[in-house]
Short mmCIF file of C-alpha atoms and ligand atoms in Angstrom, two decimals:
data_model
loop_
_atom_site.label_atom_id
_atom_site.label_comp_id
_atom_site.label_asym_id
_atom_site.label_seq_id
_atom_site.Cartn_x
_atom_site.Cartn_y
_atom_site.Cartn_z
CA UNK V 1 -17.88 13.94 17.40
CA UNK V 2 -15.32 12.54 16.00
CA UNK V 3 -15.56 8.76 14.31
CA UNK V 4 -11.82 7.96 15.25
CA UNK V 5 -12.33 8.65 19.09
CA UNK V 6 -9.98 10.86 20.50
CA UNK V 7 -10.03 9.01 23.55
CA UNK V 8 -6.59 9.17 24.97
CA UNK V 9 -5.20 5.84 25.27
CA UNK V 10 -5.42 4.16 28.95
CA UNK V 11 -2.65 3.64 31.67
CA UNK V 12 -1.41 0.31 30.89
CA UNK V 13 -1.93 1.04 27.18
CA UNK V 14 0.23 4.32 27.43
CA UNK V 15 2.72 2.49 29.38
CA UNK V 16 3.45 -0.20 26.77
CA UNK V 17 3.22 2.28 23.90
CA UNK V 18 6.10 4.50 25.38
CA UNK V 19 8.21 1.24 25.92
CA UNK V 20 7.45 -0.01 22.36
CA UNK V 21 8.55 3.94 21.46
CA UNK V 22 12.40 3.40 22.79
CA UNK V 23 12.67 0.60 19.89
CA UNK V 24 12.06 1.28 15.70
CA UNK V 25 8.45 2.15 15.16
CA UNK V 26 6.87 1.25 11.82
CA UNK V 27 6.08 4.53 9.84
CA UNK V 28 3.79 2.25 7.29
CA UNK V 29 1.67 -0.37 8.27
CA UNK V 30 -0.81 -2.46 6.29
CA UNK V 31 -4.09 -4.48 7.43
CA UNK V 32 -5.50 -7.47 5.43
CA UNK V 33 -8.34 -6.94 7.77
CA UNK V 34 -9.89 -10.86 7.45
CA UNK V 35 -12.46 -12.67 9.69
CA UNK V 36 -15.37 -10.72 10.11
CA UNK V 37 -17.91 -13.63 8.49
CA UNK V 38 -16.29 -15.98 11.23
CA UNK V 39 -16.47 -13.53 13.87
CA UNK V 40 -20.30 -13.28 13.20
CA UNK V 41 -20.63 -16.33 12.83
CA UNK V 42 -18.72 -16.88 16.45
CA UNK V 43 -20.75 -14.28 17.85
CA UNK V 44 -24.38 -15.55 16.67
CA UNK V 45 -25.35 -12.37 14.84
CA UNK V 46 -26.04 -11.06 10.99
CA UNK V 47 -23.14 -11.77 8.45
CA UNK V 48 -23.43 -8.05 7.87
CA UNK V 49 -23.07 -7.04 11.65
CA UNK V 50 -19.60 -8.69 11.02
CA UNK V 51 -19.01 -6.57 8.37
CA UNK V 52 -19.96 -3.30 10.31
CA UNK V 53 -17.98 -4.11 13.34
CA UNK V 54 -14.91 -4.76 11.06
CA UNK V 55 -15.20 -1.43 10.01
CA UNK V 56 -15.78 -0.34 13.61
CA UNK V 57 -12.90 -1.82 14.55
CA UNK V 58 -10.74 -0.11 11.91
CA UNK V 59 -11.73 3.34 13.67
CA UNK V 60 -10.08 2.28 16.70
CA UNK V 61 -7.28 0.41 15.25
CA UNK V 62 -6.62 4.27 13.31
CA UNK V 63 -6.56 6.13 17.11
CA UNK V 64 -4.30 3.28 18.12
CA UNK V 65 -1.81 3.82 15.26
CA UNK V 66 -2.04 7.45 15.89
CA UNK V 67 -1.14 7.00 19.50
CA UNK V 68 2.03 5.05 18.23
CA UNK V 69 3.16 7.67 15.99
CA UNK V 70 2.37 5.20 12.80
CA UNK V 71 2.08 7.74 10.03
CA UNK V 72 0.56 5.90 7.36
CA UNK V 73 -1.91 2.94 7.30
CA UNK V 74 -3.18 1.02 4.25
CA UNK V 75 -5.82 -1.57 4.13
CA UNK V 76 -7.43 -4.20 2.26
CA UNK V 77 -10.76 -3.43 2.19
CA UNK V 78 -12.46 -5.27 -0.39
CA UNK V 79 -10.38 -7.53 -3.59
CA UNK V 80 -11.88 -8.15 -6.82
CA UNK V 81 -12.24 -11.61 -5.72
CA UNK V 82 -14.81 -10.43 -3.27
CA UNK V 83 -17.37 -9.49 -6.14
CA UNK V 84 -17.97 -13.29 -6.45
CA UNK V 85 -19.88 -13.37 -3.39
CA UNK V 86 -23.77 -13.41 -3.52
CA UNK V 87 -24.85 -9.81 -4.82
CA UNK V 88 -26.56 -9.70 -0.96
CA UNK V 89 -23.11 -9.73 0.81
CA UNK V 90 -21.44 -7.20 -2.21
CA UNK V 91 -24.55 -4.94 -2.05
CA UNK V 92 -23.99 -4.58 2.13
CA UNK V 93 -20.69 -4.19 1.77
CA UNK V 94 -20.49 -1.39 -0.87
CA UNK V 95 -23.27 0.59 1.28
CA UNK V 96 -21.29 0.39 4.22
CA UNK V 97 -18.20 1.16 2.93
CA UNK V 98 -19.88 4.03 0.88
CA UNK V 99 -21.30 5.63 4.89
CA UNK V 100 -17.92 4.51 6.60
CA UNK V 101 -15.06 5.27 4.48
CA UNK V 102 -16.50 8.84 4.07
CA UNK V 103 -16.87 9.60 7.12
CA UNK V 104 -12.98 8.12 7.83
CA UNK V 105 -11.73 9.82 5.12
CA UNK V 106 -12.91 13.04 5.62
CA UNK V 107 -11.38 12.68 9.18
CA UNK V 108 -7.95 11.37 7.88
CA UNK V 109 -5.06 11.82 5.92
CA UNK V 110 -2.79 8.94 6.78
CA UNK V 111 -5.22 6.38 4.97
CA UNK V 112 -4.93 4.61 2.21
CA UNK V 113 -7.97 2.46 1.14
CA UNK V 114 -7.64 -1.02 -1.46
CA UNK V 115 -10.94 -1.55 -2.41
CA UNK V 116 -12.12 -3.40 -5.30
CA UNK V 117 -8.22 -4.12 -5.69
CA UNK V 118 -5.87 -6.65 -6.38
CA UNK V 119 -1.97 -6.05 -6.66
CA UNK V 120 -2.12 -8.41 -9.95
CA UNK V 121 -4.40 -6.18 -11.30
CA UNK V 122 -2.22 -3.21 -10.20
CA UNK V 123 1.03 -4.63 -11.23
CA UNK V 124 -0.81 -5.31 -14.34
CA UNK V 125 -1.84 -2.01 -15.02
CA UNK V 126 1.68 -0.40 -14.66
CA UNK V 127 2.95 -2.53 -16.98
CA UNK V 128 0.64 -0.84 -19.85
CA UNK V 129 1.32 2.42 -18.73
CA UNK V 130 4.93 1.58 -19.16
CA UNK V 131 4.37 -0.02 -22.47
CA UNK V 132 2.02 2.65 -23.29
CA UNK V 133 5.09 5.22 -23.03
CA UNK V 134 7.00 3.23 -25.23
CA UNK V 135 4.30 3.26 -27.81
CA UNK V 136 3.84 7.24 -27.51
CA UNK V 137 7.75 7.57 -27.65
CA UNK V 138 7.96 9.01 -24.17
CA UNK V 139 9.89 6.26 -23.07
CA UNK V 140 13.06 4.15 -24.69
CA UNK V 141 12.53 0.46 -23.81
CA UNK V 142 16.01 0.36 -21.82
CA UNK V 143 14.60 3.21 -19.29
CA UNK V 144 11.80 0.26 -18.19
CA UNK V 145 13.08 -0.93 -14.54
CA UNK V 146 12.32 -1.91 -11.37
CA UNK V 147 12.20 1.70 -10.20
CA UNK V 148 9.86 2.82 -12.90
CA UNK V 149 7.25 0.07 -12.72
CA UNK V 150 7.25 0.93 -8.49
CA UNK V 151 6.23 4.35 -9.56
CA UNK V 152 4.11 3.35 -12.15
CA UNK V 153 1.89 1.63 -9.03
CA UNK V 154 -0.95 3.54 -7.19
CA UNK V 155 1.44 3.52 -4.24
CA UNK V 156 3.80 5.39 -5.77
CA UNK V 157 3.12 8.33 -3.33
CA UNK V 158 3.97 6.23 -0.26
CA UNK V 159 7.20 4.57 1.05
CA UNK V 160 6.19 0.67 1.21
CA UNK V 161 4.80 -0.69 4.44
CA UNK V 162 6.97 -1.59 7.03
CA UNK V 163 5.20 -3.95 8.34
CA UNK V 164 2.03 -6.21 7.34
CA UNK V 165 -0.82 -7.99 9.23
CA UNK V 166 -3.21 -10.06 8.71
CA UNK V 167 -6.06 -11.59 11.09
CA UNK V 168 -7.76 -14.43 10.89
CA UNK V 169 -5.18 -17.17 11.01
CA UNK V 170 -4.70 -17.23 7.16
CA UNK V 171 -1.15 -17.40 6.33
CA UNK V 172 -1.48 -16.10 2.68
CA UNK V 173 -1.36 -12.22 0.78
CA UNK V 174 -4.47 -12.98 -1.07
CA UNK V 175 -2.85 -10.55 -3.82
CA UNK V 176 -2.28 -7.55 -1.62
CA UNK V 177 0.28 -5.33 -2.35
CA UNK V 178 2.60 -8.25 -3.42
CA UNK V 179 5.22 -5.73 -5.16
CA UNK V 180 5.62 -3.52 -2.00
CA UNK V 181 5.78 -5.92 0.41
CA UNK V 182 9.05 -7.63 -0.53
CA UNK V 183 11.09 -5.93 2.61
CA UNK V 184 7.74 -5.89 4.68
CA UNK V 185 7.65 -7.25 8.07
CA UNK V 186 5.14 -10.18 7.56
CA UNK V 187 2.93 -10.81 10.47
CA UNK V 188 -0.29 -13.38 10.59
CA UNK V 189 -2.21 -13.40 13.56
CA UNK V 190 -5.42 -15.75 14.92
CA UNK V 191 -7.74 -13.05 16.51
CA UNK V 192 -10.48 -12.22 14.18
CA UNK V 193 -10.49 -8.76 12.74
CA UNK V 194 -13.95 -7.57 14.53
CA UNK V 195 -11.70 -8.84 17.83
CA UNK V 196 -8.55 -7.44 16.97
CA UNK V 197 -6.71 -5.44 20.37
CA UNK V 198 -4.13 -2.81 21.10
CA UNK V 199 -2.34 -5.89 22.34
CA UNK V 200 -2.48 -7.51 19.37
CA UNK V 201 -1.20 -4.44 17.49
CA UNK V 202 1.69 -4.03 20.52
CA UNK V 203 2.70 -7.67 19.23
CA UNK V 204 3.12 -7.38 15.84
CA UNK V 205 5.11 -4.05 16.07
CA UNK V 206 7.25 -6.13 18.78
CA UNK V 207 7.72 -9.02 16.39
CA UNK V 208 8.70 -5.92 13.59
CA UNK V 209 11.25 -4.38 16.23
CA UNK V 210 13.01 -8.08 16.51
CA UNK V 211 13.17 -8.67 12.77
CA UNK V 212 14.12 -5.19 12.62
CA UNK V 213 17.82 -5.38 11.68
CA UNK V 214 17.57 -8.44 9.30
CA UNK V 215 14.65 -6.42 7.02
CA UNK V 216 16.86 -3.05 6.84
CA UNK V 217 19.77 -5.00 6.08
CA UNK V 218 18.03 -6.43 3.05
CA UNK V 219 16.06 -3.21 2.10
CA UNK V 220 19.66 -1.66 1.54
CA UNK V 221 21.01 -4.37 0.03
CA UNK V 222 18.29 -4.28 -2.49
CA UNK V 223 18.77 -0.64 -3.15
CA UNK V 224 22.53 -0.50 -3.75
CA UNK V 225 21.85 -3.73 -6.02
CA UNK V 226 19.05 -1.36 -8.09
CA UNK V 227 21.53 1.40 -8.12
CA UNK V 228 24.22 -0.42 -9.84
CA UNK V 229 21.96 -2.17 -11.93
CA UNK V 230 20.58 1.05 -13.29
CA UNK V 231 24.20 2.45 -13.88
CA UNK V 232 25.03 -0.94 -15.63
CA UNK V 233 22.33 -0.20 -17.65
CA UNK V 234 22.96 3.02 -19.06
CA UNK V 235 26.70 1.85 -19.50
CA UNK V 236 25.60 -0.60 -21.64
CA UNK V 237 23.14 1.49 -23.27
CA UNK V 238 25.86 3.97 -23.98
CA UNK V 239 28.40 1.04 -25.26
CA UNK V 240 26.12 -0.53 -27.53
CA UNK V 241 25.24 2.69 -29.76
CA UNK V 242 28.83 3.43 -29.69
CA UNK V 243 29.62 0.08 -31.38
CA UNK V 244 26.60 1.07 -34.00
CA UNK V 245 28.52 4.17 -35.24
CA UNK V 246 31.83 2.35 -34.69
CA UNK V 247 33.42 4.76 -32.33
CA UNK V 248 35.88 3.77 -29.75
CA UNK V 249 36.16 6.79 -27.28
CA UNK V 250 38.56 7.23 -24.73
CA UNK V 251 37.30 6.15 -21.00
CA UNK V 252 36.64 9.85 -20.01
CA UNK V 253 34.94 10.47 -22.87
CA UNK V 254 33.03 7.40 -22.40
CA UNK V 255 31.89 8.31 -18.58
CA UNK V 256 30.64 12.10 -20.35
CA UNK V 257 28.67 10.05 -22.81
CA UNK V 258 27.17 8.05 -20.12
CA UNK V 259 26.94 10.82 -17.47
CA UNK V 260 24.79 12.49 -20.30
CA UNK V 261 22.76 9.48 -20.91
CA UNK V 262 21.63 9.14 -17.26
CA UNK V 263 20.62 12.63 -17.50
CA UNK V 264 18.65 12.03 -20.72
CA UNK V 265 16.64 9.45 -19.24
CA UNK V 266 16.13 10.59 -16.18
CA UNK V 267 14.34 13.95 -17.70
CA UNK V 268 12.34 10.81 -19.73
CA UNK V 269 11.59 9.34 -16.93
CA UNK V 270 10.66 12.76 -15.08
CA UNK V 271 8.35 13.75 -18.14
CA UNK V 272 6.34 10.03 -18.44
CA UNK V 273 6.03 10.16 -14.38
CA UNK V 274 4.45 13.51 -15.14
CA UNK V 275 2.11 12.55 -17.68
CA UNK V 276 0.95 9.80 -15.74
CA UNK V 277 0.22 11.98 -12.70
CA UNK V 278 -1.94 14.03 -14.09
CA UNK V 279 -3.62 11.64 -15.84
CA UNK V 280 -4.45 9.64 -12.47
CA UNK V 281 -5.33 13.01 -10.82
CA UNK V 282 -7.65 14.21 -13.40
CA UNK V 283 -9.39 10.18 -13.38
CA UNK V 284 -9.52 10.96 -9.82
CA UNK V 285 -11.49 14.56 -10.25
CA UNK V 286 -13.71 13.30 -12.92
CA UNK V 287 -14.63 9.99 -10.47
CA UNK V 288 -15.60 12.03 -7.27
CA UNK V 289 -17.27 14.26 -9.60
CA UNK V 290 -19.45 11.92 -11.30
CA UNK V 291 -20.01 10.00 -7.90
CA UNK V 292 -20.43 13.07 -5.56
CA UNK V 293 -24.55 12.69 -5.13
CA UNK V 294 -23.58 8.94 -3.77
CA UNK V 295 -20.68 9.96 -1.50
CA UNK V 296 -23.03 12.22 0.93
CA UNK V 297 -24.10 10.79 4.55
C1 IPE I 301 -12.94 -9.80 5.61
O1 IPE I 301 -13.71 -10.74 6.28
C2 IPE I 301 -13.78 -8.72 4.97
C3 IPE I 301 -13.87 -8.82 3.50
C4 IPE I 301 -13.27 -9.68 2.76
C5 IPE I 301 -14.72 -7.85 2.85
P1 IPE I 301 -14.38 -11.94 5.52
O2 IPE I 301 -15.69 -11.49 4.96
O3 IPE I 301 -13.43 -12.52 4.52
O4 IPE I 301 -14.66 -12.95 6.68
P2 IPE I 301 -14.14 -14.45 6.78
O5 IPE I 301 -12.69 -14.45 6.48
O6 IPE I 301 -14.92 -15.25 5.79
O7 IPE I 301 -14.44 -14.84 8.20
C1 IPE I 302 -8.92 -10.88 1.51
O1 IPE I 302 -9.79 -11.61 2.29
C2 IPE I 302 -9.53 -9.58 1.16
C3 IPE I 302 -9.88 -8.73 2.28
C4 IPE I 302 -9.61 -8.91 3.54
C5 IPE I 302 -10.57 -7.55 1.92
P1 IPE I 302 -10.62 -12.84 1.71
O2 IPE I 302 -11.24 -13.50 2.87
O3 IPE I 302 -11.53 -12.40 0.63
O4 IPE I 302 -9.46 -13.70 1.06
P2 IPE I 302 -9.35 -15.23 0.76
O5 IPE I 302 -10.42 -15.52 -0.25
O6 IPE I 302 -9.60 -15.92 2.06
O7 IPE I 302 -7.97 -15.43 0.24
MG1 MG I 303 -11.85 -13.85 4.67
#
């Protein structure tokens, strides 16, 4: 059977998910799925029954989201922070992620998992790719932008969450995904992950329908701003080696010259993005090959 029931969703439960349907429905949403120490605390049983009924709870929080037509969910499952907690708590945690997220994975494709992650560390790690093009001549300093570095990220195969939650009462990002959430809908709730409802996911996607208007008038903002930043660039680009050899073309000639420019680094661009792809995919193969004997339940 499957993990994620297939359950239909109930009466009342179907009702409010076709109402929440007639408004915008967040196609990306991200969990910083906090609380479950409290919660076993709360609940008077084993630290790591907390831990397993988060994870339970993540299997029905995936059949809610498919119910609501969300088409991609990412969560934080374990930061690098977390490997400064006694080697008890890590060792739990590892095994049951090892059983659970196998079993969810092989079951899903709209997934993403953050574990052992932090987006410093990511953010970080772009950076040297970038840097690392420059070095191997792939890249020309001036291509290095906002764009790039967002591609350079692991999420660079996903459009950026629409909306954000996080349980526990804890009104921080505890370094999740701090690049892609700029335009996110940021919601903090009380409930305790292990605890967390339908409900509580109906409220947060209402609280994303009201701020709905206000976030895509930003996100556009932002992306006409990056568009005529990168155009800027290449002008300038284009000016600046003109003034090296002293020329002083005509303004059509000028908009060729930069026309051809843009094209120039975007096939750059199109050939590091490349490189890097494979690179990550073949990291990928070689770390599910090596860790294949552990990955069987
Ligand atoms: C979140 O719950 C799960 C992980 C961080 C792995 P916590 O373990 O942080 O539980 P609280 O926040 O201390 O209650
Ligand atoms: C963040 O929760 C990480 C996960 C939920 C996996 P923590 O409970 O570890 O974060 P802090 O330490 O309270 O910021
Ligand atoms: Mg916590």
């Amino acid at each position: 059977m499957s993990w994620i029931q297939e359950a239909e969703l109930n009466l009342r439960e179907r009702l409010c998910a076709s109402i929440l349907k007639v408004g915008p429905m967040p196609e990306h949403v991200a969990f910083i799925m906090d609380g479950n120490r409290r919660y076993a605390q709360k609940c008077r049983v084993e630290r790591e029954q907390g831990h397993s009924r988060g994870f339970e709870k993540l299997a029905e929080t995936l059949r809610w989201c498919l119910n609501l037509n969300i088409r991609e969910v990412t969560v934080y499952a374990f930061s690098i922070e977390n490997f400064k907690r006694s080697k008890e708590e890590v060792d739990g945690l590892m095994e049951l992620a090892r059983q659970k997220f196998t079993r969810l994975l092989e079951e899903q494709c709209f997934l993403n998992v953050c574990f052992a992650y932090t987006s410093r560390h990511e953010i970080t790690s772009a950076v040297r790719e970038m840097a690392l093009g420059v070095e191997e001549g792939l890249l020309k300093p001036s291509d290095l932008s906002e764009s790039l570095l967002g591609w350079c990220l692991y999420s660079s195969g996903s459009p950026d969450p629409d909306l954000l939650i996080r349980t526990s009462g804890e009104v921080r990002l505890s370094d999740f995904l701090l690049w892609q959430t700029s335009h996110s809908c940021l919601v903090f709730q009380p409930v305790l992950w292990p605890e967390y409802s339908f409900w509580n996911l109906c409220q947060a996607i209402l609280q994303y329908q009201v701020n709905h208007p206000a976030l895509q008038k930003a996100k556009l903002l932002h992306e006409a701003a990056c568009r005529h930043q990168q155009v800027e660039a290449d002008r300038a680009c284009v000016l600046e080696q003109l003034g090296t050899v002293g020329e002083t073309g005509g303004t059509e000639c000028k908009q060729e010259l930069i026309l051809k420019y843009s094209r120039e680094r975007e096939e750059r661009v199109s050939n590091f993005r490349q490189r890097l792809e494979n690179k990550r995919r073949k990291f990928l193969t070689d770390l599910v090959q090596s860790s294949a004997p552990f990955l069987r339940v």
